């Protein structure tokens, strides 16, 4: 069974005061096996983030199905899952990372990572240890551990975001342009992080601006323009 | 559904006034907002249904007059409902029992053992001429406590946990700032270890730093005690910070409900869109 299967998915937005409805995406189909990485490419506004946010249910999906192979619920259609089921999945099985840090104010980086663990039922002692490991692993300077992240640089915020999402060891991780606005050095670091996550068996869906950056990492690449896979490992190796 | 709600609210109605031919015919009430222009009846809560799950913070947002406080007062038995049902999970004797139909005494029991309430206006939740410790003791006595020194000790622990300094505990809350009064109200509401807590605009009117400390306190209560809470606010920023799920009310009705981030980023109803866009 695939870890994620998107079937004829579509999403419209209706803006009432403009009396306008628009199709952000239509007829999206792809599937992804456990531990695989699919990259989504397409120009700005083509609907890449809309797909990711619909999987995470920050956007309310309106047509099609998104089947997720959940440890807790088995195969579950994320379009129809209850809000409480989605909250459970976000807590234990599905992570979302973007370039933006959206966290509780007045909470230090260390507390944020610990909280991600505590809400899964990890004991305080273990949470403390694993949080420090993660902060180290993603190379967040020790002097930042006990400060509020609102003043962090773009790269630091991103690495904290990734640390918070990955300490949970999610089955599925959604990455929305995590490298946007990063310098080359930091981008390479993100690439290394993704390599490690893949090696750990995490299934990944990623949006990246520059396709070269994903070379050798993706198992599949989905193109928004043609709504087709333009590349798949082991099937065609040209280009 | 993979879990049981702790509280189930079904078709709750609350009207002020008797209604007339104009507003009582069939399903459509012909109201102006929540008000019948012919007879003056106010339909403050209309067909309110939702579930509250263990350990969650459920946000209720809506403009002034949308019926938020009225709904909370009905749930807490401060006001009688016009009709509707509420079921509570936790007391085996009350399983499948609409608690609005219980006797006065049974309702008091639920209030004293299952519920805590923090009112929009501290005057409603506190006796301003009792000491803070006395206020909490009052609630402990209602819940069946009789041991004076034990009650005093409990009060101190609670007041400390909401950061009221020890040396001010014997003081009357009327001398306190708004933020301190709300924290005493919260301590009082928590004193019977209620699994369900109702919070009505607890931070409204407080200045920002005080508001922050009350919000942090509420978050901590959820995390450390696993209390289920209904948090009412007209302020989406407060809801965003606290609530996992959010209900939007307008003119006494629920017009939208969803995950809080979805309500904020992909609002469906025209009114919710207006509310969210004005926040940005
Ligand atoms: N005792 C009463 N008699 C008549 N009408 C009432 C009474 N109490 C409330 N109402 C009306 O019921 C409606 C809902 O009031 P409520 O206090 O629940 O609003 P709210 O959503 O809490 O507003 P706010 O954000 O201003 O606190 C209003 O139209 C109000 O005027
Ligand atoms: N929350 C939203 N409300 C209304 N329209 C939206 C919303 N999110 C995205 N859109 C629209 O949907 C289309 C796809 O956007 P998006 O998914 O962000 O594209 P991409 O990530 O590929 O740049 C755009 O036209 C965008 O304006
Ligand atoms: Mg995007
Ligand atoms: Mg009110
Ligand atoms: Zn009438």
PDB file of N, CA and C in Angstrom, chain A residues 9-106:
ATOM      1  N   UNK A   9      -7.441  15.018  -7.236  1.00  0.00           N
ATOM      2  CA  UNK A   9      -7.639  16.052  -6.226  1.00  0.00           C
ATOM      3  C   UNK A   9      -7.811  17.433  -6.871  1.00  0.00           C
ATOM      4  N   UNK A  10      -8.730  18.209  -6.326  1.00  0.00           N
ATOM      5  CA  UNK A  10      -8.921  19.577  -6.794  1.00  0.00           C
ATOM      6  C   UNK A  10      -9.294  20.490  -5.637  1.00  0.00           C
ATOM      7  N   UNK A  11      -8.963  21.756  -5.785  1.00  0.00           N
ATOM      8  CA  UNK A  11      -9.273  22.718  -4.713  1.00  0.00           C
ATOM      9  C   UNK A  11      -9.636  24.071  -5.314  1.00  0.00           C
ATOM     10  N   UNK A  12     -10.801  24.569  -4.926  1.00  0.00           N
ATOM     11  CA  UNK A  12     -11.245  25.902  -5.350  1.00  0.00           C
ATOM     12  C   UNK A  12     -11.243  26.837  -4.151  1.00  0.00           C
ATOM     13  N   UNK A  13     -11.060  28.098  -4.409  1.00  0.00           N
ATOM     14  CA  UNK A  13     -11.236  29.115  -3.371  1.00  0.00           C
ATOM     15  C   UNK A  13     -12.368  30.032  -3.795  1.00  0.00           C
ATOM     16  N   UNK A  14     -13.295  30.272  -2.882  1.00  0.00           N
ATOM     17  CA  UNK A  14     -14.356  31.234  -3.159  1.00  0.00           C
ATOM     18  C   UNK A  14     -14.140  32.442  -2.270  1.00  0.00           C
ATOM     19  N   UNK A  15     -13.991  33.586  -2.870  1.00  0.00           N
ATOM     20  CA  UNK A  15     -13.839  34.829  -2.107  1.00  0.00           C
ATOM     21  C   UNK A  15     -15.174  35.559  -2.208  1.00  0.00           C
ATOM     22  N   UNK A  16     -15.917  35.558  -1.116  1.00  0.00           N
ATOM     23  CA  UNK A  16     -17.301  36.034  -1.196  1.00  0.00           C
ATOM     24  C   UNK A  16     -17.403  37.509  -1.546  1.00  0.00           C
ATOM     25  N   UNK A  17     -16.564  38.358  -0.935  1.00  0.00           N
ATOM     26  CA  UNK A  17     -16.768  39.792  -1.164  1.00  0.00           C
ATOM     27  C   UNK A  17     -16.395  40.202  -2.595  1.00  0.00           C
ATOM     28  N   UNK A  18     -15.626  39.336  -3.279  1.00  0.00           N
ATOM     29  CA  UNK A  18     -15.321  39.616  -4.691  1.00  0.00           C
ATOM     30  C   UNK A  18     -16.258  38.836  -5.604  1.00  0.00           C
ATOM     31  N   UNK A  19     -17.096  37.993  -4.965  1.00  0.00           N
ATOM     32  CA  UNK A  19     -18.026  37.179  -5.741  1.00  0.00           C
ATOM     33  C   UNK A  19     -17.286  36.347  -6.779  1.00  0.00           C
ATOM     34  N   UNK A  20     -16.216  35.701  -6.318  1.00  0.00           N
ATOM     35  CA  UNK A  20     -15.312  35.053  -7.255  1.00  0.00           C
ATOM     36  C   UNK A  20     -14.930  33.666  -6.754  1.00  0.00           C
ATOM     37  N   UNK A  21     -14.947  32.702  -7.670  1.00  0.00           N
ATOM     38  CA  UNK A  21     -14.438  31.374  -7.332  1.00  0.00           C
ATOM     39  C   UNK A  21     -13.332  31.040  -8.296  1.00  0.00           C
ATOM     40  N   UNK A  22     -12.219  30.523  -7.763  1.00  0.00           N
ATOM     41  CA  UNK A  22     -11.164  30.141  -8.704  1.00  0.00           C
ATOM     42  C   UNK A  22     -10.598  28.777  -8.364  1.00  0.00           C
ATOM     43  N   UNK A  23     -10.226  28.068  -9.440  1.00  0.00           N
ATOM     44  CA  UNK A  23      -9.635  26.745  -9.283  1.00  0.00           C
ATOM     45  C   UNK A  23      -8.153  26.915  -9.013  1.00  0.00           C
ATOM     46  N   UNK A  24      -7.701  26.588  -7.830  1.00  0.00           N
ATOM     47  CA  UNK A  24      -6.268  26.674  -7.551  1.00  0.00           C
ATOM     48  C   UNK A  24      -5.567  25.474  -8.178  1.00  0.00           C
ATOM     49  N   UNK A  25      -6.124  24.287  -8.008  1.00  0.00           N
ATOM     50  CA  UNK A  25      -5.583  23.085  -8.677  1.00  0.00           C
ATOM     51  C   UNK A  25      -6.742  22.169  -9.069  1.00  0.00           C
ATOM     52  N   UNK A  26      -6.514  21.354 -10.094  1.00  0.00           N
ATOM     53  CA  UNK A  26      -7.516  20.391 -10.561  1.00  0.00           C
ATOM     54  C   UNK A  26      -6.820  19.119 -11.006  1.00  0.00           C
ATOM     55  N   UNK A  27      -7.525  17.981 -10.865  1.00  0.00           N
ATOM     56  CA  UNK A  27      -7.094  16.692 -11.424  1.00  0.00           C
ATOM     57  C   UNK A  27      -5.648  16.361 -11.092  1.00  0.00           C
ATOM     58  N   UNK A  28      -5.318  16.396  -9.829  1.00  0.00           N
ATOM     59  CA  UNK A  28      -3.963  16.025  -9.414  1.00  0.00           C
ATOM     60  C   UNK A  28      -3.973  14.552  -8.981  1.00  0.00           C
ATOM     61  N   UNK A  29      -3.077  13.756  -9.571  1.00  0.00           N
ATOM     62  CA  UNK A  29      -2.933  12.349  -9.209  1.00  0.00           C
ATOM     63  C   UNK A  29      -1.458  12.020  -9.029  1.00  0.00           C
ATOM     64  N   UNK A  30      -1.125  11.472  -7.881  1.00  0.00           N
ATOM     65  CA  UNK A  30       0.195  10.840  -7.739  1.00  0.00           C
ATOM     66  C   UNK A  30       0.171   9.932  -6.519  1.00  0.00           C
ATOM     67  N   UNK A  31       1.133   9.026  -6.466  1.00  0.00           N
ATOM     68  CA  UNK A  31       1.217   8.205  -5.264  1.00  0.00           C
ATOM     69  C   UNK A  31       2.678   8.019  -4.896  1.00  0.00           C
ATOM     70  N   UNK A  32       2.877   7.658  -3.673  1.00  0.00           N
ATOM     71  CA  UNK A  32       4.222   7.666  -3.118  1.00  0.00           C
ATOM     72  C   UNK A  32       4.372   6.519  -2.121  1.00  0.00           C
ATOM     73  N   UNK A  33       5.418   5.710  -2.336  1.00  0.00           N
ATOM     74  CA  UNK A  33       5.661   4.580  -1.434  1.00  0.00           C
ATOM     75  C   UNK A  33       6.379   5.013  -0.172  1.00  0.00           C
ATOM     76  N   UNK A  34       6.396   4.114   0.806  1.00  0.00           N
ATOM     77  CA  UNK A  34       7.060   4.386   2.077  1.00  0.00           C
ATOM     78  C   UNK A  34       8.545   4.714   1.874  1.00  0.00           C
ATOM     79  N   UNK A  35       8.982   5.762   2.546  1.00  0.00           N
ATOM     80  CA  UNK A  35      10.395   6.120   2.497  1.00  0.00           C
ATOM     81  C   UNK A  35      10.825   6.819   1.210  1.00  0.00           C
ATOM     82  N   UNK A  36       9.855   7.119   0.344  1.00  0.00           N
ATOM     83  CA  UNK A  36      10.197   7.781  -0.916  1.00  0.00           C
ATOM     84  C   UNK A  36      10.034   9.293  -0.801  1.00  0.00           C
ATOM     85  N   UNK A  37      10.601   9.987  -1.787  1.00  0.00           N
ATOM     86  CA  UNK A  37      10.574  11.441  -1.799  1.00  0.00           C
ATOM     87  C   UNK A  37      10.055  11.895  -3.156  1.00  0.00           C
ATOM     88  N   UNK A  38       8.930  12.633  -3.130  1.00  0.00           N
ATOM     89  CA  UNK A  38       8.435  13.212  -4.383  1.00  0.00           C
ATOM     90  C   UNK A  38       8.652  14.721  -4.341  1.00  0.00           C
ATOM     91  N   UNK A  39       9.183  15.248  -5.428  1.00  0.00           N
ATOM     92  CA  UNK A  39       9.343  16.694  -5.558  1.00  0.00           C
ATOM     93  C   UNK A  39       8.212  17.228  -6.426  1.00  0.00           C
ATOM     94  N   UNK A  40       7.684  18.391  -6.071  1.00  0.00           N
ATOM     95  CA  UNK A  40       6.659  19.032  -6.898  1.00  0.00           C
ATOM     96  C   UNK A  40       7.267  20.302  -7.470  1.00  0.00           C
ATOM     97  N   UNK A  41       7.200  20.435  -8.788  1.00  0.00           N
ATOM     98  CA  UNK A  41       7.740  21.640  -9.420  1.00  0.00           C
ATOM     99  C   UNK A  41       6.658  22.335 -10.233  1.00  0.00           C
ATOM    100  N   UNK A  42       6.853  23.621 -10.452  1.00  0.00           N
ATOM    101  CA  UNK A  42       5.869  24.391 -11.204  1.00  0.00           C
ATOM    102  C   UNK A  42       6.049  25.848 -10.867  1.00  0.00           C
ATOM    103  N   UNK A  43       5.520  26.711 -11.735  1.00  0.00           N
ATOM    104  CA  UNK A  43       5.788  28.117 -11.498  1.00  0.00           C
ATOM    105  C   UNK A  43       4.932  28.653 -10.341  1.00  0.00           C
ATOM    106  N   UNK A  44       5.307  29.826  -9.918  1.00  0.00           N
ATOM    107  CA  UNK A  44       4.625  30.454  -8.787  1.00  0.00           C
ATOM    108  C   UNK A  44       3.133  30.591  -9.088  1.00  0.00           C
ATOM    109  N   UNK A  45       2.312  30.226  -8.130  1.00  0.00           N
ATOM    110  CA  UNK A  45       0.868  30.325  -8.313  1.00  0.00           C
ATOM    111  C   UNK A  45       0.245  29.098  -8.961  1.00  0.00           C
ATOM    112  N   UNK A  46       1.063  28.090  -9.276  1.00  0.00           N
ATOM    113  CA  UNK A  46       0.511  26.919  -9.960  1.00  0.00           C
ATOM    114  C   UNK A  46      -0.212  25.968  -9.003  1.00  0.00           C
ATOM    115  N   UNK A  47      -0.084  26.200  -7.707  1.00  0.00           N
ATOM    116  CA  UNK A  47      -0.874  25.409  -6.768  1.00  0.00           C
ATOM    117  C   UNK A  47      -0.093  24.407  -5.945  1.00  0.00           C
ATOM    118  N   UNK A  48       1.216  24.554  -5.914  1.00  0.00           N
ATOM    119  CA  UNK A  48       2.040  23.598  -5.174  1.00  0.00           C
ATOM    120  C   UNK A  48       1.726  23.644  -3.682  1.00  0.00           C
ATOM    121  N   UNK A  49       1.750  24.855  -3.128  1.00  0.00           N
ATOM    122  CA  UNK A  49       1.474  24.973  -1.688  1.00  0.00           C
ATOM    123  C   UNK A  49       0.052  24.548  -1.364  1.00  0.00           C
ATOM    124  N   UNK A  50      -0.867  24.813  -2.303  1.00  0.00           N
ATOM    125  CA  UNK A  50      -2.257  24.428  -2.077  1.00  0.00           C
ATOM    126  C   UNK A  50      -2.371  22.914  -1.856  1.00  0.00           C
ATOM    127  N   UNK A  51      -1.603  22.148  -2.634  1.00  0.00           N
ATOM    128  CA  UNK A  51      -1.637  20.688  -2.456  1.00  0.00           C
ATOM    129  C   UNK A  51      -1.116  20.309  -1.077  1.00  0.00           C
ATOM    130  N   UNK A  52       0.030  20.885  -0.701  1.00  0.00           N
ATOM    131  CA  UNK A  52       0.625  20.540   0.592  1.00  0.00           C
ATOM    132  C   UNK A  52      -0.276  20.941   1.757  1.00  0.00           C
ATOM    133  N   UNK A  53      -0.819  22.147   1.674  1.00  0.00           N
ATOM    134  CA  UNK A  53      -1.669  22.617   2.768  1.00  0.00           C
ATOM    135  C   UNK A  53      -2.976  21.836   2.828  1.00  0.00           C
ATOM    136  N   UNK A  54      -3.411  21.295   1.704  1.00  0.00           N
ATOM    137  CA  UNK A  54      -4.622  20.478   1.719  1.00  0.00           C
ATOM    138  C   UNK A  54      -4.337  19.111   2.354  1.00  0.00           C
ATOM    139  N   UNK A  55      -3.148  18.576   2.094  1.00  0.00           N
ATOM    140  CA  UNK A  55      -2.779  17.309   2.735  1.00  0.00           C
ATOM    141  C   UNK A  55      -2.746  17.500   4.251  1.00  0.00           C
ATOM    142  N   UNK A  56      -2.215  18.648   4.687  1.00  0.00           N
ATOM    143  CA  UNK A  56      -2.096  18.932   6.125  1.00  0.00           C
ATOM    144  C   UNK A  56      -3.417  19.433   6.699  1.00  0.00           C
ATOM    145  N   UNK A  57      -4.352  19.759   5.803  1.00  0.00           N
ATOM    146  CA  UNK A  57      -5.706  20.218   6.132  1.00  0.00           C
ATOM    147  C   UNK A  57      -5.762  21.646   6.694  1.00  0.00           C
ATOM    148  N   UNK A  58      -4.668  22.410   6.452  1.00  0.00           N
ATOM    149  CA  UNK A  58      -4.758  23.841   6.711  1.00  0.00           C
ATOM    150  C   UNK A  58      -5.714  24.447   5.689  1.00  0.00           C
ATOM    151  N   UNK A  59      -5.791  23.831   4.516  1.00  0.00           N
ATOM    152  CA  UNK A  59      -6.828  24.147   3.536  1.00  0.00           C
ATOM    153  C   UNK A  59      -7.826  23.004   3.532  1.00  0.00           C
ATOM    154  N   UNK A  60      -9.081  23.347   3.361  1.00  0.00           N
ATOM    155  CA  UNK A  60     -10.140  22.361   3.325  1.00  0.00           C
ATOM    156  C   UNK A  60     -10.245  21.802   1.906  1.00  0.00           C
ATOM    157  N   UNK A  61      -9.905  20.527   1.712  1.00  0.00           N
ATOM    158  CA  UNK A  61      -9.955  19.963   0.354  1.00  0.00           C
ATOM    159  C   UNK A  61     -11.395  19.937  -0.154  1.00  0.00           C
ATOM    160  N   UNK A  62     -11.627  20.111  -1.468  1.00  0.00           N
ATOM    161  CA  UNK A  62     -13.023  19.984  -1.876  1.00  0.00           C
ATOM    162  C   UNK A  62     -13.337  18.885  -2.875  1.00  0.00           C
ATOM    163  N   UNK A  63     -12.411  18.484  -3.758  1.00  0.00           N
ATOM    164  CA  UNK A  63     -12.736  17.312  -4.582  1.00  0.00           C
ATOM    165  C   UNK A  63     -11.586  16.313  -4.548  1.00  0.00           C
ATOM    166  N   UNK A  64     -11.924  15.050  -4.830  1.00  0.00           N
ATOM    167  CA  UNK A  64     -10.921  14.004  -4.872  1.00  0.00           C
ATOM    168  C   UNK A  64     -10.647  13.410  -3.514  1.00  0.00           C
ATOM    169  N   UNK A  65      -9.606  12.593  -3.470  1.00  0.00           N
ATOM    170  CA  UNK A  65      -9.251  11.913  -2.236  1.00  0.00           C
ATOM    171  C   UNK A  65      -7.750  11.984  -1.997  1.00  0.00           C
ATOM    172  N   UNK A  66      -7.388  11.974  -0.734  1.00  0.00           N
ATOM    173  CA  UNK A  66      -5.973  11.917  -0.367  1.00  0.00           C
ATOM    174  C   UNK A  66      -5.835  10.811   0.663  1.00  0.00           C
ATOM    175  N   UNK A  67      -5.407   9.633   0.213  1.00  0.00           N
ATOM    176  CA  UNK A  67      -5.293   8.505   1.140  1.00  0.00           C
ATOM    177  C   UNK A  67      -3.922   8.519   1.793  1.00  0.00           C
ATOM    178  N   UNK A  68      -3.945   8.394   3.112  1.00  0.00           N
ATOM    179  CA  UNK A  68      -2.699   8.316   3.865  1.00  0.00           C
ATOM    180  C   UNK A  68      -2.701   6.990   4.622  1.00  0.00           C
ATOM    181  N   UNK A  69      -1.567   6.324   4.584  1.00  0.00           N
ATOM    182  CA  UNK A  69      -1.434   5.049   5.280  1.00  0.00           C
ATOM    183  C   UNK A  69      -0.997   5.326   6.718  1.00  0.00           C
ATOM    184  N   UNK A  70      -1.982   5.447   7.604  1.00  0.00           N
ATOM    185  CA  UNK A  70      -1.701   5.845   8.979  1.00  0.00           C
ATOM    186  C   UNK A  70      -1.404   4.640   9.853  1.00  0.00           C
ATOM    187  N   UNK A  71      -0.481   4.842  10.775  1.00  0.00           N
ATOM    188  CA  UNK A  71      -0.177   3.774  11.718  1.00  0.00           C
ATOM    189  C   UNK A  71      -1.380   3.536  12.633  1.00  0.00           C
ATOM    190  N   UNK A  72      -2.045   4.620  13.032  1.00  0.00           N
ATOM    191  CA  UNK A  72      -3.138   4.537  13.989  1.00  0.00           C
ATOM    192  C   UNK A  72      -4.466   4.154  13.349  1.00  0.00           C
ATOM    193  N   UNK A  73      -4.747   4.745  12.172  1.00  0.00           N
ATOM    194  CA  UNK A  73      -6.084   4.580  11.580  1.00  0.00           C
ATOM    195  C   UNK A  73      -6.095   3.676  10.346  1.00  0.00           C
ATOM    196  N   UNK A  74      -4.951   3.172   9.903  1.00  0.00           N
ATOM    197  CA  UNK A  74      -4.910   2.441   8.634  1.00  0.00           C
ATOM    198  C   UNK A  74      -5.059   3.415   7.481  1.00  0.00           C
ATOM    199  N   UNK A  75      -5.595   2.954   6.366  1.00  0.00           N
ATOM    200  CA  UNK A  75      -5.751   3.854   5.229  1.00  0.00           C
ATOM    201  C   UNK A  75      -6.869   4.848   5.538  1.00  0.00           C
ATOM    202  N   UNK A  76      -6.550   6.135   5.473  1.00  0.00           N
ATOM    203  CA  UNK A  76      -7.539   7.154   5.840  1.00  0.00           C
ATOM    204  C   UNK A  76      -7.530   8.255   4.778  1.00  0.00           C
ATOM    205  N   UNK A  77      -8.718   8.678   4.356  1.00  0.00           N
ATOM    206  CA  UNK A  77      -8.840   9.760   3.379  1.00  0.00           C
ATOM    207  C   UNK A  77      -8.765  11.093   4.128  1.00  0.00           C
ATOM    208  N   UNK A  78      -7.673  11.800   3.926  1.00  0.00           N
ATOM    209  CA  UNK A  78      -7.460  13.036   4.685  1.00  0.00           C
ATOM    210  C   UNK A  78      -8.498  14.101   4.334  1.00  0.00           C
ATOM    211  N   UNK A  79      -9.123  13.961   3.160  1.00  0.00           N
ATOM    212  CA  UNK A  79     -10.165  14.921   2.782  1.00  0.00           C
ATOM    213  C   UNK A  79     -11.399  14.765   3.673  1.00  0.00           C
ATOM    214  N   UNK A  80     -11.629  13.558   4.158  1.00  0.00           N
ATOM    215  CA  UNK A  80     -12.840  13.294   4.945  1.00  0.00           C
ATOM    216  C   UNK A  80     -12.570  13.027   6.414  1.00  0.00           C
ATOM    217  N   UNK A  81     -11.313  12.995   6.819  1.00  0.00           N
ATOM    218  CA  UNK A  81     -11.001  12.674   8.211  1.00  0.00           C
ATOM    219  C   UNK A  81     -11.592  13.756   9.118  1.00  0.00           C
ATOM    220  N   UNK A  82     -11.965  13.358  10.331  1.00  0.00           N
ATOM    221  CA  UNK A  82     -12.508  14.347  11.268  1.00  0.00           C
ATOM    222  C   UNK A  82     -11.389  15.282  11.731  1.00  0.00           C
ATOM    223  N   UNK A  83     -11.778  16.428  12.251  1.00  0.00           N
ATOM    224  CA  UNK A  83     -10.772  17.381  12.735  1.00  0.00           C
ATOM    225  C   UNK A  83      -9.914  16.765  13.836  1.00  0.00           C
ATOM    226  N   UNK A  84     -10.555  15.978  14.695  1.00  0.00           N
ATOM    227  CA  UNK A  84      -9.800  15.362  15.787  1.00  0.00           C
ATOM    228  C   UNK A  84      -8.819  14.319  15.258  1.00  0.00           C
ATOM    229  N   UNK A  85      -9.210  13.604  14.214  1.00  0.00           N
ATOM    230  CA  UNK A  85      -8.278  12.646  13.612  1.00  0.00           C
ATOM    231  C   UNK A  85      -7.088  13.391  13.008  1.00  0.00           C
ATOM    232  N   UNK A  86      -7.366  14.501  12.349  1.00  0.00           N
ATOM    233  CA  UNK A  86      -6.276  15.291  11.766  1.00  0.00           C
ATOM    234  C   UNK A  86      -5.344  15.803  12.864  1.00  0.00           C
ATOM    235  N   UNK A  87      -5.925  16.269  13.966  1.00  0.00           N
ATOM    236  CA  UNK A  87      -5.077  16.763  15.063  1.00  0.00           C
ATOM    237  C   UNK A  87      -4.198  15.629  15.592  1.00  0.00           C
ATOM    238  N   UNK A  88      -4.759  14.435  15.676  1.00  0.00           N
ATOM    239  CA  UNK A  88      -3.968  13.281  16.111  1.00  0.00           C
ATOM    240  C   UNK A  88      -2.814  13.035  15.130  1.00  0.00           C
ATOM    241  N   UNK A  89      -3.137  13.035  13.840  1.00  0.00           N
ATOM    242  CA  UNK A  89      -2.105  12.758  12.833  1.00  0.00           C
ATOM    243  C   UNK A  89      -1.016  13.828  12.865  1.00  0.00           C
ATOM    244  N   UNK A  90      -1.397  15.081  13.052  1.00  0.00           N
ATOM    245  CA  UNK A  90      -0.395  16.144  13.133  1.00  0.00           C
ATOM    246  C   UNK A  90       0.502  15.953  14.350  1.00  0.00           C
ATOM    247  N   UNK A  91      -0.083  15.431  15.405  1.00  0.00           N
ATOM    248  CA  UNK A  91       0.700  15.258  16.624  1.00  0.00           C
ATOM    249  C   UNK A  91       1.685  14.108  16.473  1.00  0.00           C
ATOM    250  N   UNK A  92       1.268  13.041  15.777  1.00  0.00           N
ATOM    251  CA  UNK A  92       2.086  11.830  15.771  1.00  0.00           C
ATOM    252  C   UNK A  92       2.639  11.399  14.413  1.00  0.00           C
ATOM    253  N   UNK A  93       1.985  11.761  13.313  1.00  0.00           N
ATOM    254  CA  UNK A  93       2.365  11.086  12.073  1.00  0.00           C
ATOM    255  C   UNK A  93       2.709  11.988  10.889  1.00  0.00           C
ATOM    256  N   UNK A  94       2.180  13.193  10.856  1.00  0.00           N
ATOM    257  CA  UNK A  94       2.415  14.056   9.690  1.00  0.00           C
ATOM    258  C   UNK A  94       3.013  15.392  10.123  1.00  0.00           C
ATOM    259  N   UNK A  95       4.153  15.733   9.557  1.00  0.00           N
ATOM    260  CA  UNK A  95       4.792  17.006   9.884  1.00  0.00           C
ATOM    261  C   UNK A  95       4.737  17.955   8.691  1.00  0.00           C
ATOM    262  N   UNK A  96       4.793  19.239   8.982  1.00  0.00           N
ATOM    263  CA  UNK A  96       4.754  20.248   7.923  1.00  0.00           C
ATOM    264  C   UNK A  96       5.816  21.293   8.223  1.00  0.00           C
ATOM    265  N   UNK A  97       6.645  21.569   7.242  1.00  0.00           N
ATOM    266  CA  UNK A  97       7.710  22.550   7.440  1.00  0.00           C
ATOM    267  C   UNK A  97       7.697  23.541   6.284  1.00  0.00           C
ATOM    268  N   UNK A  98       7.683  24.828   6.606  1.00  0.00           N
ATOM    269  CA  UNK A  98       7.843  25.831   5.565  1.00  0.00           C
ATOM    270  C   UNK A  98       8.963  26.756   6.010  1.00  0.00           C
ATOM    271  N   UNK A  99       9.195  27.794   5.207  1.00  0.00           N
ATOM    272  CA  UNK A  99      10.250  28.738   5.594  1.00  0.00           C
ATOM    273  C   UNK A  99       9.776  29.642   6.738  1.00  0.00           C
ATOM    274  N   UNK A 100       8.468  29.605   7.013  1.00  0.00           N
ATOM    275  CA  UNK A 100       7.938  30.478   8.048  1.00  0.00           C
ATOM    276  C   UNK A 100       7.809  29.723   9.365  1.00  0.00           C
ATOM    277  N   UNK A 101       8.166  30.397  10.429  1.00  0.00           N
ATOM    278  CA  UNK A 101       8.059  29.795  11.740  1.00  0.00           C
ATOM    279  C   UNK A 101       6.777  30.318  12.375  1.00  0.00           C
ATOM    280  N   UNK A 102       5.882  29.410  12.691  1.00  0.00           N
ATOM    281  CA  UNK A 102       4.603  29.824  13.252  1.00  0.00           C
ATOM    282  C   UNK A 102       4.434  29.122  14.599  1.00  0.00           C
ATOM    283  N   UNK A 103       4.890  29.763  15.660  1.00  0.00           N
ATOM    284  CA  UNK A 103       4.942  29.073  16.952  1.00  0.00           C
ATOM    285  C   UNK A 103       4.352  29.926  18.060  1.00  0.00           C
ATOM    286  N   UNK A 104       4.125  29.279  19.197  1.00  0.00           N
ATOM    287  CA  UNK A 104       3.667  29.973  20.391  1.00  0.00           C
ATOM    288  C   UNK A 104       4.657  31.080  20.761  1.00  0.00           C
ATOM    289  N   UNK A 105       4.175  32.293  20.987  1.00  0.00           N
ATOM    290  CA  UNK A 105       5.086  33.346  21.432  1.00  0.00           C
ATOM    291  C   UNK A 105       5.632  33.051  22.839  1.00  0.00           C
ATOM    292  N   UNK A 106       6.681  33.752  23.188  1.00  0.00           N
ATOM    293  CA  UNK A 106       7.283  33.616  24.508  1.00  0.00           C
ATOM    294  C   UNK A 106       7.645  32.173  24.855  1.00  0.00           C
TER     295      UNK A 106
END
